[in-house]
Amino acid sequence: MSEMVKVTVDDRTVEVPKGTGIVETAAAAGIEIPVFCYEPRLGAPAGACRMCLVEVEGVPKLQAGCTLTAQDGMVVKTAQSSAKAAQGQNATLEFILVNHPLDCPVCDKGGECPLQDLTFRYGPGRTRMTFAKRTFEKPIPVSPLIALDRERCILCYRCTRFSSDIAEDGQLVAVNRGALSQIATFEDEPYRAAFSGNVIELCPVGALTSTQYRFEARPWEIQNVPTVCGLCPVGCNVTATTREGKVKRILSRNHPEVDGGWLCDKGRFTFPYLYADDRIVAPLKRVRRLGFDQISWDEALGEAERLLRGAQGRIVTALSGSEPVELAYALGRLLRGGLGAHNAVLPEATSDALHAFSVPLSAIAEAQLVVVVGDDRVVDRAPIVDLWLKAAGRRGTEVITISPAGDVQVDPGAAARVCRELAGPAHELGTRLRESERAILIWSGSGGGGGARLAELAHALGFEDKPGCGAFHLPATANARGVAEAWAAASDEEQGESPEPIALLIVSGDDAAADPSVRALAERADAVIALTMFHGLSVGWADLVLPATGALERDGTLQNLEGRLQRLRRAVMPPVPDELEWISQLAARFDVEVSAHAAGVFAELSAQLYGDIAFAAVGEQAPLPARIGYEPPPAGAEPATTPAPAAGEHFIGNLRLLRYRPLFSGPAVERVAGLQFQRPEAELALAPEEAARRQIADGDLVSARSNGTSVTLRARVDGTLAAGVARIAAEHAGELHREIEVLKT
Ligand code: SF4
Ligand code: SF4
Ligand code: FES
């Protein structure tokens, strides 16, 4: 317990832990100290703007309050009680405004701008500046997503500190000195990074703005809807700003345990996909080999009923893992409860056994030791987890990645073997994990038994008895854990063998439609019903297409990778009926009762899974549920594992293909023009020794071949990659198989 000290702020005495910032101490006394550059999430204060000037008893000059910490007996006077501090702040604002344009009526920040607000409250009422202010070319493109109106910048360095100290991308920098200081990108290259959009929210003036939001709305004509991002399993808490029924921007809604107030650019900038030109807004029925007819919803439900009855239970459902739990459960009730169609392709090998090891994501930053296993980069699967890992690194946590590009290099698909080894009694790293009170395990990859393997390892290491130790499996989609649990809860029957032949495949969602293994199933199925948002995905092979909705158009709950159930709120009405509405109608044709409302479906599910909590009680900032006891997977329920080669085994001459799904990929990202510059290059990464062996230099065109197919890509020599491996983004890997031959063209 930290020592408590007494501090007096403007004649109010408060007791706070020693070392608390004076801005927070004053806030605890109910007194505001205005700030611009101060932002505790950015680390140590910069003391750059002097907006926070206060008088401290015994110190002759005014002090920057944000740089001070609480000491016993300290007496602080803010502008409210000290004329000297008030004059200092007034002068600071006058100085800041010397070159600030005061174009609030046309500035995107106007109406929600700290500089505007604080100038009204603390600044001079009139200007003494009669000369022309500085102007610059405007707006300066920081990237296709961010614009800089340089004349508005007050040089608080929040943006550059975020870039260098939080995202650690080092791309946004301050150039020149003194009055000529300017914010710029490194070597004027576009700011191309996973988290760049946070600088827009951090900027306390209208200098950095979103190109998507510029001139789109004024603060008095918008609604802000609290919801969660549905684009990856982190489940960042967000606010969707809407105007006239359309989403206009996504902002962070700081959940300190989940996202720390940061968003990745995928979550922030992908929402325009809702308005893509190829959005499907009416059901479609195949009438010719390559043609569809638009049909009414009545006809569509009739057709769905006909296909479901005709399949006689020989049905497979491919779930994407992006569905809210209510949708997965409603589908499960209809298909499993009503039709005995228990077979599903679930999105990812998650495991409910992980509930025994749950800790908040913020625990990563507090850990002593973090071990990451799996083939995929954390930033591609769950971006904010990467920021937590960076925060941990800055605090001195040892972070060890065991992957084909990790600190410890292993072959692709080796994660399950690594877990088995770590669980062994004589393993050095395993022993350290076992002995640590604050250790975290992370599995970042597909296959290999994923969540269940990880839970077994955490159990073997005794993590369930240590509240500071936890395990996270990073699924590829937002609600893989919730979907798996909801589907399982929909019936007591076992899944059983996959029907052969498959009479009907139901593909739920665009992530499932984009999955090549689902596509392969579709080729074998007699008929396919696709729930999709866009033309061009499953439409090519579906017999009946039912239009789907996006996360910002849905009501329900999502369970994130921590096992935290979070409330998804409908920010805008979809252009098509909600899925629950027509599932409820379809289910009625099979005498199955399914509520048409998320609250109704949730009530049924909650009784089974969530301790009967009410829908309304899921809350704006959901807590992490308490741990439950570890239950080993039932005998015979061994999850499928990807066969992994023994350590050190390589295919002579050929390389193992490491296919990955980059953060900026997938059906939604592909439909947002502004995000295209973030998408991965058509490149093949390989280790320096493999490049040398093939006389390949960085940037050369190479041909990757296997089983009669080949793709041409640009080579990138990557010193972090293990020998024997070639890494290619899934969207550029075509039909390549596991083993490929790589030649210079
Ligand atoms: S651009 Fe904004 S955040 Fe960056 S230094 Fe200028 S005012 Fe601060
Ligand atoms: S990290 Fe995931 S949940 Fe958070 S904003 Fe990005 S895509 Fe959305
Ligand atoms: S807020 Fe203290 S110096 Fe800027």
PDB file of C-alpha atoms and ligand atoms in Angstrom, residues 36-37 42 100 142 147-150 152-161 172 174 182-184 198-209, ligand 1:
ATOM      1  CA  PHE A  36      -2.991  20.530 -23.504  1.00  0.00           C
ATOM      2  CA  CYS A  37       0.148  18.463 -23.750  1.00  0.00           C
ATOM      3  CA  LEU A  42       1.653   8.858 -23.106  1.00  0.00           C
ATOM      4  CA  HIS A 100      -3.283  29.817 -34.234  1.00  0.00           C
ATOM      5  CA  VAL A 142       0.066  12.746 -43.352  1.00  0.00           C
ATOM      6  CA  ALA A 147      -4.674  15.397 -42.817  1.00  0.00           C
ATOM      7  CA  LEU A 148      -2.493  18.033 -41.132  1.00  0.00           C
ATOM      8  CA  ASP A 149      -3.523  21.683 -41.008  1.00  0.00           C
ATOM      9  CA  ARG A 150      -0.127  22.778 -39.852  1.00  0.00           C
ATOM     10  CA  ARG A 152      -3.363  25.009 -36.190  1.00  0.00           C
ATOM     11  CA  CYS A 153      -0.661  22.952 -34.461  1.00  0.00           C
ATOM     12  CA  ILE A 154       0.253  24.151 -30.964  1.00  0.00           C
ATOM     13  CA  LEU A 155       3.300  21.864 -30.707  1.00  0.00           C
ATOM     14  CA  CYS A 156       2.115  19.856 -27.744  1.00  0.00           C
ATOM     15  CA  TYR A 157       3.982  16.783 -29.059  1.00  0.00           C
ATOM     16  CA  ARG A 158       1.173  14.427 -28.118  1.00  0.00           C
ATOM     17  CA  CYS A 159       1.169  12.935 -31.609  1.00  0.00           C
ATOM     18  CA  THR A 160       4.916  12.424 -31.844  1.00  0.00           C
ATOM     19  CA  ARG A 161       5.041  10.987 -28.331  1.00  0.00           C
ATOM     20  CA  LEU A 172       5.646  10.964 -36.837  1.00  0.00           C
ATOM     21  CA  ALA A 174       9.053  16.996 -35.023  1.00  0.00           C
ATOM     22  CA  GLN A 182       6.888  21.372 -37.344  1.00  0.00           C
ATOM     23  CA  ILE A 183       5.177  18.022 -37.158  1.00  0.00           C
ATOM     24  CA  ALA A 184       6.005  15.835 -40.145  1.00  0.00           C
ATOM     25  CA  ASN A 198      -4.942   7.587 -32.420  1.00  0.00           C
ATOM     26  CA  VAL A 199      -3.037  10.820 -33.093  1.00  0.00           C
ATOM     27  CA  ILE A 200      -6.257  12.351 -34.433  1.00  0.00           C
ATOM     28  CA  GLU A 201      -7.989  11.816 -31.112  1.00  0.00           C
ATOM     29  CA  LEU A 202      -4.930  12.891 -29.141  1.00  0.00           C
ATOM     30  CA  CYS A 203      -4.477  16.187 -30.974  1.00  0.00           C
ATOM     31  CA  PRO A 204      -6.024  18.859 -28.712  1.00  0.00           C
ATOM     32  CA  VAL A 205      -6.697  21.153 -31.678  1.00  0.00           C
ATOM     33  CA  GLY A 206      -7.843  20.676 -35.251  1.00  0.00           C
ATOM     34  CA  ALA A 207      -4.350  20.146 -36.639  1.00  0.00           C
ATOM     35  CA  LEU A 208      -4.636  16.401 -37.217  1.00  0.00           C
ATOM     36  CA  THR A 209      -7.975  15.394 -38.654  1.00  0.00           C
TER      37      THR A 209
HETATM   38  S1  SF4 B   1      -0.344  18.143 -34.515  1.00  0.00           S
HETATM   39 FE1  SF4 B   1      -1.739  18.231 -32.758  1.00  0.00          FE
HETATM   40  S2  SF4 B   1      -1.019  16.608 -31.398  1.00  0.00           S
HETATM   41 FE2  SF4 B   1       0.632  17.015 -32.845  1.00  0.00          FE
HETATM   42  S3  SF4 B   1       1.918  18.540 -31.832  1.00  0.00           S
HETATM   43 FE3  SF4 B   1       0.469  19.663 -33.101  1.00  0.00          FE
HETATM   44  S4  SF4 B   1      -1.219  20.143 -31.743  1.00  0.00           S
HETATM   45 FE4  SF4 B   1      -0.043  18.541 -30.750  1.00  0.00          FE
END
